Every structure is written in structure tokens, then in C-alpha cells.
């Protein structure tokens, strides 16, 4: 069934080019089973693998995953350090496989707060996969949407101070070119698991016109079937970008 749906989706030409996921619910998933929260994050890694595989098979160009937010540092110290270890292990274990599958890995966020060892691991993984032409997998780590817009503004302010541009050149396009996702297709679809209906400072700028899908499923239970259903719904949504339905139909007929 899922193979048939995949074929239909690919033939529909209505797949999103860029999908983002807020992988929420790991802690609750573990606690419901009487396990430590970190076991939920570990189980979540299997779902990351699955989401990457489905996205890759469908030819989605870019997948952005919220792995660690700027606010996650406030969690208990042992959970933060276990999450850091998990990123390190996942990068060590998975990068060759990502490379074999032509996936280009990119970490977005302020990684300067991570240990030197983790920063080196990230740099190596990015370098190894930098020429791959398949799925672009962005892992948002120590990322915040407000931070992203702020760092873009800082880059532009520095250019103004250096006389490379004037303040009136700071346009939406200029900001767009300096946010972390500048090289990627516009964000089409954001999925959040775990039951909460908010975007928690994820891709704030990028989500302006994206479709939002909130799922009650806890991330470690989020599998291929649900992802494909969400993509099938996306394929049926009319995206108007502020225009009328008639205008959208007319532009599709041009
Ligand atoms: C939110 O669940 C999840 C996280 C803060 C971490 C997500 C990390 C992974 C899935 C593993 C590593 C991924 C990569 C890409 C290397 P939560 O703990 O807030 O869950 P809760 O809402 O139930 O407490």
C-alpha cells in the first residue's frame, strides 16, 4: 500500500520541496513506558532514519529537523549531556550511510556552544557529504528562529557598516539571503508531532507561507504511513499565497 501511495505522490508532482519537522514527544513516550526520557530520544533516532529514507525515496529536496533548540539548554544537565552524546554517536554511526545515499548533511544553528569534539564531528560530516546531490538534510541544533533572523540582521548591519550596502538596501530578499536556509527551497510544510499546536521558535521567517501540520503522535511512534498521509493531504491543499482561488487556478493554466 505504501509503495503504491509513494508512486502516486511522486507522479502527482505536488510533493513539498522542503519539509521541516519538530520531533516532539520523546520524553513522554519514554515516561509512559516507565523508561528514562533519554530512551525516548534514542527511540526517536529510528524515526529520524525513517523520515530521511521516505523523504529521499520521494525525491523531496530538503528535510529540516529540529534536534535541539536554543531553549533546550535549560533541561536537566544529564539530559542535555546525553542528547549531546547521542548527536555525536548518531553522526559517527550514520554519516557513511548518509553519504552512500547521496544525502548532503548540514547543521544549522549556533554550534559554537557545543564541545570542540562535537563541532569537529559536525564539520567532518558536513565536509564528507558536501558534494552530494540528493536530499539535503538540515539538522537544527542550538537553533532558534529569532536567533536566525537576528544573525541575518547582524550580517547585514556589518555590511552596511563596511560601506558594502546602504541601510535602505535591507529588504526581505536581503534577509532571506542571510538566514540559515538561504540556499534551500522555500519551506512548504512543517510537521510537529507530540500534540502541541505551536512552532516553538523554529523556522519563524521560513514558515510565513508554509502549511502547518500538527500530529498528536509522539515522535518515536511517527512512522512512514503517517508521513505519507500528511504528504497526501499536502498534495490536495490549494496554496494561495495571499491570492484568490480563481487567481491560483488561472496561473496554473498559464
Ligand atoms: C523533543 O522531545 C525532542 C528533542 C529535544 C530531541 C530530538 C532528538 C532526537 C530525535 C535524536 C537525535 C536526532 C538527530 C537528528 C541527530 P521532548 O523531549 O521535548 O518530548 P516531551 O515533549 O515528551 O518531553
PDB file of C-alpha atoms and ligand atoms in Angstrom:
ATOM      1  CA  UNK A   1       0.000   0.000   0.000  1.00  0.00           C
ATOM      2  CA  UNK A   2       2.669   2.468   0.985  1.00  0.00           C
ATOM      3  CA  UNK A   3       4.645   1.728  -2.206  1.00  0.00           C
ATOM      4  CA  UNK A   4       1.523   2.477  -4.239  1.00  0.00           C
ATOM      5  CA  UNK A   5       0.970   5.751  -2.354  1.00  0.00           C
ATOM      6  CA  UNK A   6       4.619   6.696  -2.864  1.00  0.00           C
ATOM      7  CA  UNK A   7       4.310   6.134  -6.619  1.00  0.00           C
ATOM      8  CA  UNK A   8       1.097   8.181  -6.730  1.00  0.00           C
ATOM      9  CA  UNK A   9       2.667  11.002  -4.745  1.00  0.00           C
ATOM     10  CA  UNK A  10       5.721  11.126  -6.971  1.00  0.00           C
ATOM     11  CA  UNK A  11       3.538  11.132 -10.094  1.00  0.00           C
ATOM     12  CA  UNK A  12       1.297  13.908  -8.658  1.00  0.00           C
ATOM     13  CA  UNK A  13       4.058  16.482  -8.935  1.00  0.00           C
ATOM     14  CA  UNK A  14       2.584  18.061  -5.791  1.00  0.00           C
ATOM     15  CA  UNK A  15       5.131  16.998  -3.238  1.00  0.00           C
ATOM     16  CA  UNK A  16       6.665  19.633  -0.988  1.00  0.00           C
ATOM     17  CA  UNK A  17      10.208  20.600  -1.926  1.00  0.00           C
ATOM     18  CA  UNK A  18      11.166  21.409   1.653  1.00  0.00           C
ATOM     19  CA  UNK A  19       9.721  19.763   4.782  1.00  0.00           C
ATOM     20  CA  UNK A  20      10.550  20.624   8.400  1.00  0.00           C
ATOM     21  CA  UNK A  21       9.799  18.501  11.455  1.00  0.00           C
ATOM     22  CA  UNK A  22       9.540  19.357  15.142  1.00  0.00           C
ATOM     23  CA  UNK A  23      10.205  15.959  16.686  1.00  0.00           C
ATOM     24  CA  UNK A  24       8.302  16.356  19.951  1.00  0.00           C
ATOM     25  CA  UNK A  25       7.131  13.752  22.435  1.00  0.00           C
ATOM     26  CA  UNK A  26      10.237  11.652  23.057  1.00  0.00           C
ATOM     27  CA  UNK A  27      10.232  12.273  26.816  1.00  0.00           C
ATOM     28  CA  UNK A  28       6.548  11.441  27.266  1.00  0.00           C
ATOM     29  CA  UNK A  29       6.883   8.334  25.111  1.00  0.00           C
ATOM     30  CA  UNK A  30       9.622   7.033  27.390  1.00  0.00           C
ATOM     31  CA  UNK A  31       7.904   8.052  30.620  1.00  0.00           C
ATOM     32  CA  UNK A  32       4.695   6.282  29.580  1.00  0.00           C
ATOM     33  CA  UNK A  33       6.697   3.097  29.373  1.00  0.00           C
ATOM     34  CA  UNK A  34       8.389   3.688  32.706  1.00  0.00           C
ATOM     35  CA  UNK A  35      11.702   4.411  30.983  1.00  0.00           C
ATOM     36  CA  UNK A  36      14.112   7.326  31.335  1.00  0.00           C
ATOM     37  CA  UNK A  37      13.474  10.274  28.990  1.00  0.00           C
ATOM     38  CA  UNK A  38      16.692   9.624  27.120  1.00  0.00           C
ATOM     39  CA  UNK A  39      15.307   6.283  25.951  1.00  0.00           C
ATOM     40  CA  UNK A  40      12.676   8.293  24.062  1.00  0.00           C
ATOM     41  CA  UNK A  41      15.397  10.284  22.292  1.00  0.00           C
ATOM     42  CA  UNK A  42      17.176   7.032  21.414  1.00  0.00           C
ATOM     43  CA  UNK A  43      13.945   5.559  20.020  1.00  0.00           C
ATOM     44  CA  UNK A  44      13.471   8.839  18.144  1.00  0.00           C
ATOM     45  CA  UNK A  45      16.645   8.237  16.167  1.00  0.00           C
ATOM     46  CA  UNK A  46      14.999   5.263  14.389  1.00  0.00           C
ATOM     47  CA  UNK A  47      12.218   7.602  13.283  1.00  0.00           C
ATOM     48  CA  UNK A  48      14.735  10.148  12.049  1.00  0.00           C
ATOM     49  CA  UNK A  49      16.230   7.399   9.878  1.00  0.00           C
ATOM     50  CA  UNK A  50      12.784   6.501   8.545  1.00  0.00           C
ATOM     51  CA  UNK A  51      11.814  10.128   7.814  1.00  0.00           C
ATOM     52  CA  UNK A  52      15.097  10.591   5.937  1.00  0.00           C
ATOM     53  CA  UNK A  53      14.549   7.401   3.941  1.00  0.00           C
ATOM     54  CA  UNK A  54      10.982   8.284   2.909  1.00  0.00           C
ATOM     55  CA  UNK A  55      11.964  11.867   2.000  1.00  0.00           C
ATOM     56  CA  UNK A  56      14.904  10.610  -0.034  1.00  0.00           C
ATOM     57  CA  UNK A  57      12.876   7.970  -1.853  1.00  0.00           C
ATOM     58  CA  UNK A  58      10.210  10.500  -2.780  1.00  0.00           C
ATOM     59  CA  UNK A  59      12.747  12.979  -4.100  1.00  0.00           C
ATOM     60  CA  UNK A  60      11.946  15.701  -1.539  1.00  0.00           C
ATOM     61  CA  UNK A  61      14.799  18.178  -1.884  1.00  0.00           C
ATOM     62  CA  UNK A  62      15.262  19.285   1.686  1.00  0.00           C
ATOM     63  CA  UNK A  63      14.342  17.996   5.151  1.00  0.00           C
ATOM     64  CA  UNK A  64      14.996  20.162   8.216  1.00  0.00           C
ATOM     65  CA  UNK A  65      14.796  18.520  11.646  1.00  0.00           C
ATOM     66  CA  UNK A  66      14.614  20.359  14.977  1.00  0.00           C
ATOM     67  CA  UNK A  67      17.059  18.330  17.057  1.00  0.00           C
ATOM     68  CA  UNK A  68      17.964  20.813  19.791  1.00  0.00           C
ATOM     69  CA  UNK A  69      16.537  24.275  20.371  1.00  0.00           C
ATOM     70  CA  UNK A  70      18.294  27.266  21.922  1.00  0.00           C
ATOM     71  CA  UNK A  71      15.915  26.769  24.873  1.00  0.00           C
ATOM     72  CA  UNK A  72      16.795  23.076  25.378  1.00  0.00           C
ATOM     73  CA  UNK A  73      19.911  24.055  27.381  1.00  0.00           C
ATOM     74  CA  UNK A  74      17.507  24.703  30.263  1.00  0.00           C
ATOM     75  CA  UNK A  75      16.745  20.972  30.573  1.00  0.00           C
ATOM     76  CA  UNK A  76      18.329  18.932  33.391  1.00  0.00           C
ATOM     77  CA  UNK A  77      22.104  18.771  32.850  1.00  0.00           C
ATOM     78  CA  UNK A  78      22.150  14.974  32.473  1.00  0.00           C
ATOM     79  CA  UNK A  79      19.525  15.087  29.702  1.00  0.00           C
ATOM     80  CA  UNK A  80      21.461  17.820  27.852  1.00  0.00           C
ATOM     81  CA  UNK A  81      24.703  15.865  28.063  1.00  0.00           C
ATOM     82  CA  UNK A  82      23.010  12.643  26.951  1.00  0.00           C
ATOM     83  CA  UNK A  83      21.495  14.475  23.975  1.00  0.00           C
ATOM     84  CA  UNK A  84      24.964  15.775  23.049  1.00  0.00           C
ATOM     85  CA  UNK A  85      26.373  12.242  23.291  1.00  0.00           C
ATOM     86  CA  UNK A  86      23.524  10.997  21.149  1.00  0.00           C
ATOM     87  CA  UNK A  87      24.226  13.568  18.411  1.00  0.00           C
ATOM     88  CA  UNK A  88      27.871  12.551  18.480  1.00  0.00           C
ATOM     89  CA  UNK A  89      27.056   8.843  18.251  1.00  0.00           C
ATOM     90  CA  UNK A  90      24.442   9.333  15.545  1.00  0.00           C
ATOM     91  CA  UNK A  91      26.841  11.429  13.464  1.00  0.00           C
ATOM     92  CA  UNK A  92      29.619   8.850  13.894  1.00  0.00           C
ATOM     93  CA  UNK A  93      27.356   5.945  13.052  1.00  0.00           C
ATOM     94  CA  UNK A  94      25.190   7.364  10.278  1.00  0.00           C
ATOM     95  CA  UNK A  95      27.356   9.679   8.202  1.00  0.00           C
ATOM     96  CA  UNK A  96      28.796   6.985   5.924  1.00  0.00           C
ATOM     97  CA  UNK A  97      25.333   5.657   5.232  1.00  0.00           C
ATOM     98  CA  UNK A  98      24.044   9.175   4.500  1.00  0.00           C
ATOM     99  CA  UNK A  99      26.983   9.651   2.153  1.00  0.00           C
ATOM    100  CA  UNK A 100      26.309   6.347   0.363  1.00  0.00           C
ATOM    101  CA  UNK A 101      22.731   7.512  -0.134  1.00  0.00           C
ATOM    102  CA  UNK A 102      23.878  10.795  -1.679  1.00  0.00           C
ATOM    103  CA  UNK A 103      22.496  12.852   1.266  1.00  0.00           C
ATOM    104  CA  UNK A 104      24.070  16.226   1.973  1.00  0.00           C
ATOM    105  CA  UNK A 105      24.156  16.937   5.714  1.00  0.00           C
ATOM    106  CA  UNK A 106      24.086  20.449   7.082  1.00  0.00           C
ATOM    107  CA  UNK A 107      23.837  21.540  10.701  1.00  0.00           C
ATOM    108  CA  UNK A 108      22.067  24.878  11.193  1.00  0.00           C
ATOM    109  CA  UNK A 109      22.201  26.839  14.434  1.00  0.00           C
ATOM    110  CA  UNK A 110      24.769  28.340  16.746  1.00  0.00           C
ATOM    111  CA  UNK A 111      27.074  25.346  17.155  1.00  0.00           C
ATOM    112  CA  UNK A 112      29.755  27.437  18.915  1.00  0.00           C
ATOM    113  CA  UNK A 113      28.367  26.366  22.287  1.00  0.00           C
ATOM    114  CA  UNK A 114      28.958  22.672  21.562  1.00  0.00           C
ATOM    115  CA  UNK A 115      32.123  20.862  22.672  1.00  0.00           C
ATOM    116  CA  UNK A 116      35.125  21.096  20.335  1.00  0.00           C
ATOM    117  CA  UNK A 117      34.831  17.362  19.743  1.00  0.00           C
ATOM    118  CA  UNK A 118      31.204  17.663  18.587  1.00  0.00           C
ATOM    119  CA  UNK A 119      31.970  20.735  16.458  1.00  0.00           C
ATOM    120  CA  UNK A 120      34.766  18.818  14.721  1.00  0.00           C
ATOM    121  CA  UNK A 121      32.492  15.835  14.154  1.00  0.00           C
ATOM    122  CA  UNK A 122      29.874  18.135  12.594  1.00  0.00           C
ATOM    123  CA  UNK A 123      32.461  19.849  10.358  1.00  0.00           C
ATOM    124  CA  UNK A 124      33.797  16.467   9.173  1.00  0.00           C
ATOM    125  CA  UNK A 125      30.328  15.129   8.430  1.00  0.00           C
ATOM    126  CA  UNK A 126      29.383  18.268   6.504  1.00  0.00           C
ATOM    127  CA  UNK A 127      32.614  18.182   4.570  1.00  0.00           C
ATOM    128  CA  UNK A 128      32.284  14.495   3.666  1.00  0.00           C
ATOM    129  CA  UNK A 129      28.779  14.965   2.252  1.00  0.00           C
ATOM    130  CA  UNK A 130      29.113  18.492   0.823  1.00  0.00           C
ATOM    131  CA  UNK A 131      29.156  17.472  -2.855  1.00  0.00           C
ATOM    132  CA  UNK A 132      26.208  15.096  -2.640  1.00  0.00           C
ATOM    133  CA  UNK A 133      23.307  15.994  -4.881  1.00  0.00           C
ATOM    134  CA  UNK A 134      20.417  14.109  -3.253  1.00  0.00           C
ATOM    135  CA  UNK A 135      18.355  15.059  -0.202  1.00  0.00           C
ATOM    136  CA  UNK A 136      19.671  17.998   1.825  1.00  0.00           C
ATOM    137  CA  UNK A 137      19.293  17.035   5.474  1.00  0.00           C
ATOM    138  CA  UNK A 138      19.447  20.033   7.782  1.00  0.00           C
ATOM    139  CA  UNK A 139      19.782  19.273  11.441  1.00  0.00           C
ATOM    140  CA  UNK A 140      18.812  22.317  13.511  1.00  0.00           C
ATOM    141  CA  UNK A 141      20.983  22.219  16.619  1.00  0.00           C
ATOM    142  CA  UNK A 142      21.098  25.055  19.155  1.00  0.00           C
ATOM    143  CA  UNK A 143      18.789  26.720  16.683  1.00  0.00           C
ATOM    144  CA  UNK A 144      16.135  29.356  17.325  1.00  0.00           C
ATOM    145  CA  UNK A 145      14.097  31.210  14.719  1.00  0.00           C
ATOM    146  CA  UNK A 146      14.660  34.560  16.449  1.00  0.00           C
ATOM    147  CA  UNK A 147      18.391  33.826  16.631  1.00  0.00           C
ATOM    148  CA  UNK A 148      18.370  33.066  12.887  1.00  0.00           C
ATOM    149  CA  UNK A 149      16.694  36.384  11.980  1.00  0.00           C
ATOM    150  CA  UNK A 150      18.996  38.227  14.404  1.00  0.00           C
ATOM    151  CA  UNK A 151      22.167  36.728  12.938  1.00  0.00           C
ATOM    152  CA  UNK A 152      20.973  37.619   9.427  1.00  0.00           C
ATOM    153  CA  UNK A 153      20.401  41.233  10.565  1.00  0.00           C
ATOM    154  CA  UNK A 154      23.856  41.311  12.168  1.00  0.00           C
ATOM    155  CA  UNK A 155      25.473  40.184   8.907  1.00  0.00           C
ATOM    156  CA  UNK A 156      23.585  42.881   7.003  1.00  0.00           C
ATOM    157  CA  UNK A 157      24.439  45.551   9.603  1.00  0.00           C
ATOM    158  CA  UNK A 158      28.121  44.605   9.287  1.00  0.00           C
ATOM    159  CA  UNK A 159      27.885  45.065   5.502  1.00  0.00           C
ATOM    160  CA  UNK A 160      26.263  48.482   5.999  1.00  0.00           C
ATOM    161  CA  UNK A 161      28.999  49.458   8.486  1.00  0.00           C
ATOM    162  CA  UNK A 162      31.652  48.350   5.983  1.00  0.00           C
ATOM    163  CA  UNK A 163      30.025  50.503   3.294  1.00  0.00           C
ATOM    164  CA  UNK A 164      29.147  47.460   1.142  1.00  0.00           C
ATOM    165  CA  UNK A 165      25.448  48.320   1.124  1.00  0.00           C
ATOM    166  CA  UNK A 166      23.161  51.022   2.446  1.00  0.00           C
ATOM    167  CA  UNK A 167      20.542  50.614   5.184  1.00  0.00           C
ATOM    168  CA  UNK A 168      17.770  51.070   2.629  1.00  0.00           C
ATOM    169  CA  UNK A 169      19.063  48.004   0.741  1.00  0.00           C
ATOM    170  CA  UNK A 170      17.964  45.861   3.698  1.00  0.00           C
ATOM    171  CA  UNK A 171      14.950  44.218   2.116  1.00  0.00           C
ATOM    172  CA  UNK A 172      13.029  40.983   2.686  1.00  0.00           C
ATOM    173  CA  UNK A 173      15.112  39.445  -0.108  1.00  0.00           C
ATOM    174  CA  UNK A 174      18.336  40.539   1.608  1.00  0.00           C
ATOM    175  CA  UNK A 175      17.265  38.975   4.914  1.00  0.00           C
ATOM    176  CA  UNK A 176      16.157  35.847   3.055  1.00  0.00           C
ATOM    177  CA  UNK A 177      19.650  35.563   1.580  1.00  0.00           C
ATOM    178  CA  UNK A 178      21.282  35.675   5.031  1.00  0.00           C
ATOM    179  CA  UNK A 179      19.136  33.317   7.089  1.00  0.00           C
ATOM    180  CA  UNK A 180      20.441  29.781   7.648  1.00  0.00           C
ATOM    181  CA  UNK A 181      18.241  28.254   4.956  1.00  0.00           C
ATOM    182  CA  UNK A 182      19.260  30.753   2.257  1.00  0.00           C
ATOM    183  CA  UNK A 183      20.411  28.072  -0.195  1.00  0.00           C
ATOM    184  CA  UNK A 184      17.303  25.919   0.213  1.00  0.00           C
ATOM    185  CA  UNK A 185      13.894  25.854  -1.444  1.00  0.00           C
ATOM    186  CA  UNK A 186      11.178  27.774   0.449  1.00  0.00           C
ATOM    187  CA  UNK A 187       9.683  25.829   3.333  1.00  0.00           C
ATOM    188  CA  UNK A 188       6.483  24.171   2.108  1.00  0.00           C
ATOM    189  CA  UNK A 189       5.410  22.044   5.034  1.00  0.00           C
ATOM    190  CA  UNK A 190       6.136  21.997   8.755  1.00  0.00           C
ATOM    191  CA  UNK A 191       5.098  18.964  10.796  1.00  0.00           C
ATOM    192  CA  UNK A 192       5.050  18.909  14.588  1.00  0.00           C
ATOM    193  CA  UNK A 193       4.449  15.698  16.492  1.00  0.00           C
ATOM    194  CA  UNK A 194       3.612  15.393  20.192  1.00  0.00           C
ATOM    195  CA  UNK A 195       0.211  17.117  20.300  1.00  0.00           C
ATOM    196  CA  UNK A 196       1.115  20.769  20.853  1.00  0.00           C
ATOM    197  CA  UNK A 197      -0.004  23.315  18.268  1.00  0.00           C
ATOM    198  CA  UNK A 198       2.820  25.841  18.227  1.00  0.00           C
ATOM    199  CA  UNK A 199       6.051  26.333  16.333  1.00  0.00           C
ATOM    200  CA  UNK A 200       8.259  26.945  19.371  1.00  0.00           C
ATOM    201  CA  UNK A 201      10.707  29.408  17.805  1.00  0.00           C
ATOM    202  CA  UNK A 202      11.590  27.017  14.957  1.00  0.00           C
ATOM    203  CA  UNK A 203      11.783  28.361  11.377  1.00  0.00           C
ATOM    204  CA  UNK A 204       9.894  31.610  12.090  1.00  0.00           C
ATOM    205  CA  UNK A 205      10.823  33.522   8.951  1.00  0.00           C
ATOM    206  CA  UNK A 206      10.648  30.457   6.740  1.00  0.00           C
ATOM    207  CA  UNK A 207       7.199  29.351   7.960  1.00  0.00           C
ATOM    208  CA  UNK A 208       5.425  32.510   6.722  1.00  0.00           C
ATOM    209  CA  UNK A 209       3.592  30.641   3.942  1.00  0.00           C
ATOM    210  CA  UNK A 210       4.229  27.014   4.772  1.00  0.00           C
ATOM    211  CA  UNK A 211       1.484  24.560   5.569  1.00  0.00           C
ATOM    212  CA  UNK A 212       1.470  23.523   9.226  1.00  0.00           C
ATOM    213  CA  UNK A 213       0.539  20.028  10.318  1.00  0.00           C
ATOM    214  CA  UNK A 214       0.163  19.155  13.997  1.00  0.00           C
ATOM    215  CA  UNK A 215       0.042  15.486  14.917  1.00  0.00           C
ATOM    216  CA  UNK A 216      -0.865  14.007  18.302  1.00  0.00           C
ATOM    217  CA  UNK A 217       1.533  11.114  17.688  1.00  0.00           C
ATOM    218  CA  UNK A 218       4.623  11.108  19.897  1.00  0.00           C
ATOM    219  CA  UNK A 219       7.779  11.292  17.764  1.00  0.00           C
ATOM    220  CA  UNK A 220       9.016   7.723  18.477  1.00  0.00           C
ATOM    221  CA  UNK A 221       5.682   6.453  17.080  1.00  0.00           C
ATOM    222  CA  UNK A 222       5.736   8.675  13.975  1.00  0.00           C
ATOM    223  CA  UNK A 223       6.228   6.314  11.047  1.00  0.00           C
ATOM    224  CA  UNK A 224       6.152   6.134   7.293  1.00  0.00           C
ATOM    225  CA  UNK A 225       2.366   5.646   6.986  1.00  0.00           C
ATOM    226  CA  UNK A 226       1.538   8.849   8.855  1.00  0.00           C
ATOM    227  CA  UNK A 227       4.189  10.822   6.986  1.00  0.00           C
ATOM    228  CA  UNK A 228       2.788   9.631   3.641  1.00  0.00           C
ATOM    229  CA  UNK A 229      -0.767  10.555   4.721  1.00  0.00           C
ATOM    230  CA  UNK A 230       0.385  14.057   5.616  1.00  0.00           C
ATOM    231  CA  UNK A 231       2.111  14.370   2.243  1.00  0.00           C
ATOM    232  CA  UNK A 232      -1.052  13.150   0.502  1.00  0.00           C
ATOM    233  CA  UNK A 233      -3.054  15.853   2.345  1.00  0.00           C
ATOM    234  CA  UNK A 234      -0.470  18.436   1.364  1.00  0.00           C
ATOM    235  CA  UNK A 235      -0.864  17.410  -2.274  1.00  0.00           C
ATOM    236  CA  UNK A 236      -4.587  18.225  -2.047  1.00  0.00           C
ATOM    237  CA  UNK A 237      -4.281  21.632  -0.407  1.00  0.00           C
ATOM    238  CA  UNK A 238      -4.630  24.723  -2.544  1.00  0.00           C
ATOM    239  CA  UNK A 239      -1.839  27.125  -1.626  1.00  0.00           C
ATOM    240  CA  UNK A 240      -2.921  30.685  -2.364  1.00  0.00           C
ATOM    241  CA  UNK A 241      -0.021  32.802  -1.048  1.00  0.00           C
ATOM    242  CA  UNK A 242      -2.435  35.678  -0.411  1.00  0.00           C
ATOM    243  CA  UNK A 243      -4.158  35.413  -3.823  1.00  0.00           C
ATOM    244  CA  UNK A 244      -7.720  34.301  -4.575  1.00  0.00           C
ATOM    245  CA  UNK A 245      -8.623  30.765  -5.560  1.00  0.00           C
ATOM    246  CA  UNK A 246      -9.513  31.994  -9.086  1.00  0.00           C
ATOM    247  CA  UNK A 247      -6.121  33.662  -9.479  1.00  0.00           C
ATOM    248  CA  UNK A 248      -4.366  30.450  -8.420  1.00  0.00           C
ATOM    249  CA  UNK A 249      -6.386  28.370 -10.936  1.00  0.00           C
ATOM    250  CA  UNK A 250      -5.667  30.892 -13.701  1.00  0.00           C
ATOM    251  CA  UNK A 251      -1.927  30.895 -13.000  1.00  0.00           C
ATOM    252  CA  UNK A 252      -1.867  27.081 -13.096  1.00  0.00           C
ATOM    253  CA  UNK A 253      -3.492  27.139 -16.546  1.00  0.00           C
ATOM    254  CA  UNK A 254      -0.968  29.605 -17.989  1.00  0.00           C
TER     255      UNK A 254
HETATM  256  C1  LIG B   1      11.702  16.711  21.850  1.00  0.00           C
HETATM  257  O1  LIG B   1      11.043  15.754  22.666  1.00  0.00           O
HETATM  258  C2  LIG B   1      12.912  16.127  21.239  1.00  0.00           C
HETATM  259  C3  LIG B   1      14.194  16.587  21.429  1.00  0.00           C
HETATM  260  C4  LIG B   1      14.515  17.749  22.255  1.00  0.00           C
HETATM  261  C5  LIG B   1      15.358  15.877  20.836  1.00  0.00           C
HETATM  262  C6  LIG B   1      15.173  15.267  19.488  1.00  0.00           C
HETATM  263  C7  LIG B   1      16.324  14.391  19.167  1.00  0.00           C
HETATM  264  C8  LIG B   1      16.281  13.209  18.502  1.00  0.00           C
HETATM  265  C9  LIG B   1      15.031  12.661  17.919  1.00  0.00           C
HETATM  266  C10 LIG B   1      17.501  12.380  18.324  1.00  0.00           C
HETATM  267  C11 LIG B   1      18.647  12.934  17.584  1.00  0.00           C
HETATM  268  C12 LIG B   1      18.362  13.465  16.242  1.00  0.00           C
HETATM  269  C13 LIG B   1      19.283  13.770  15.294  1.00  0.00           C
HETATM  270  C14 LIG B   1      18.833  14.372  14.016  1.00  0.00           C
HETATM  271  C15 LIG B   1      20.745  13.541  15.445  1.00  0.00           C
HETATM  272  P1  LIG B   1      10.778  16.095  24.189  1.00  0.00           P
HETATM  273  O2  LIG B   1      11.912  15.582  24.993  1.00  0.00           O
HETATM  274  O3  LIG B   1      10.507  17.556  24.347  1.00  0.00           O
HETATM  275  O4  LIG B   1       9.494  15.267  24.491  1.00  0.00           O
HETATM  276  P2  LIG B   1       8.359  15.630  25.564  1.00  0.00           P
HETATM  277  O5  LIG B   1       7.598  16.794  24.990  1.00  0.00           O
HETATM  278  O6  LIG B   1       7.549  14.399  25.604  1.00  0.00           O
HETATM  279  O7  LIG B   1       9.025  15.936  26.863  1.00  0.00           O
END
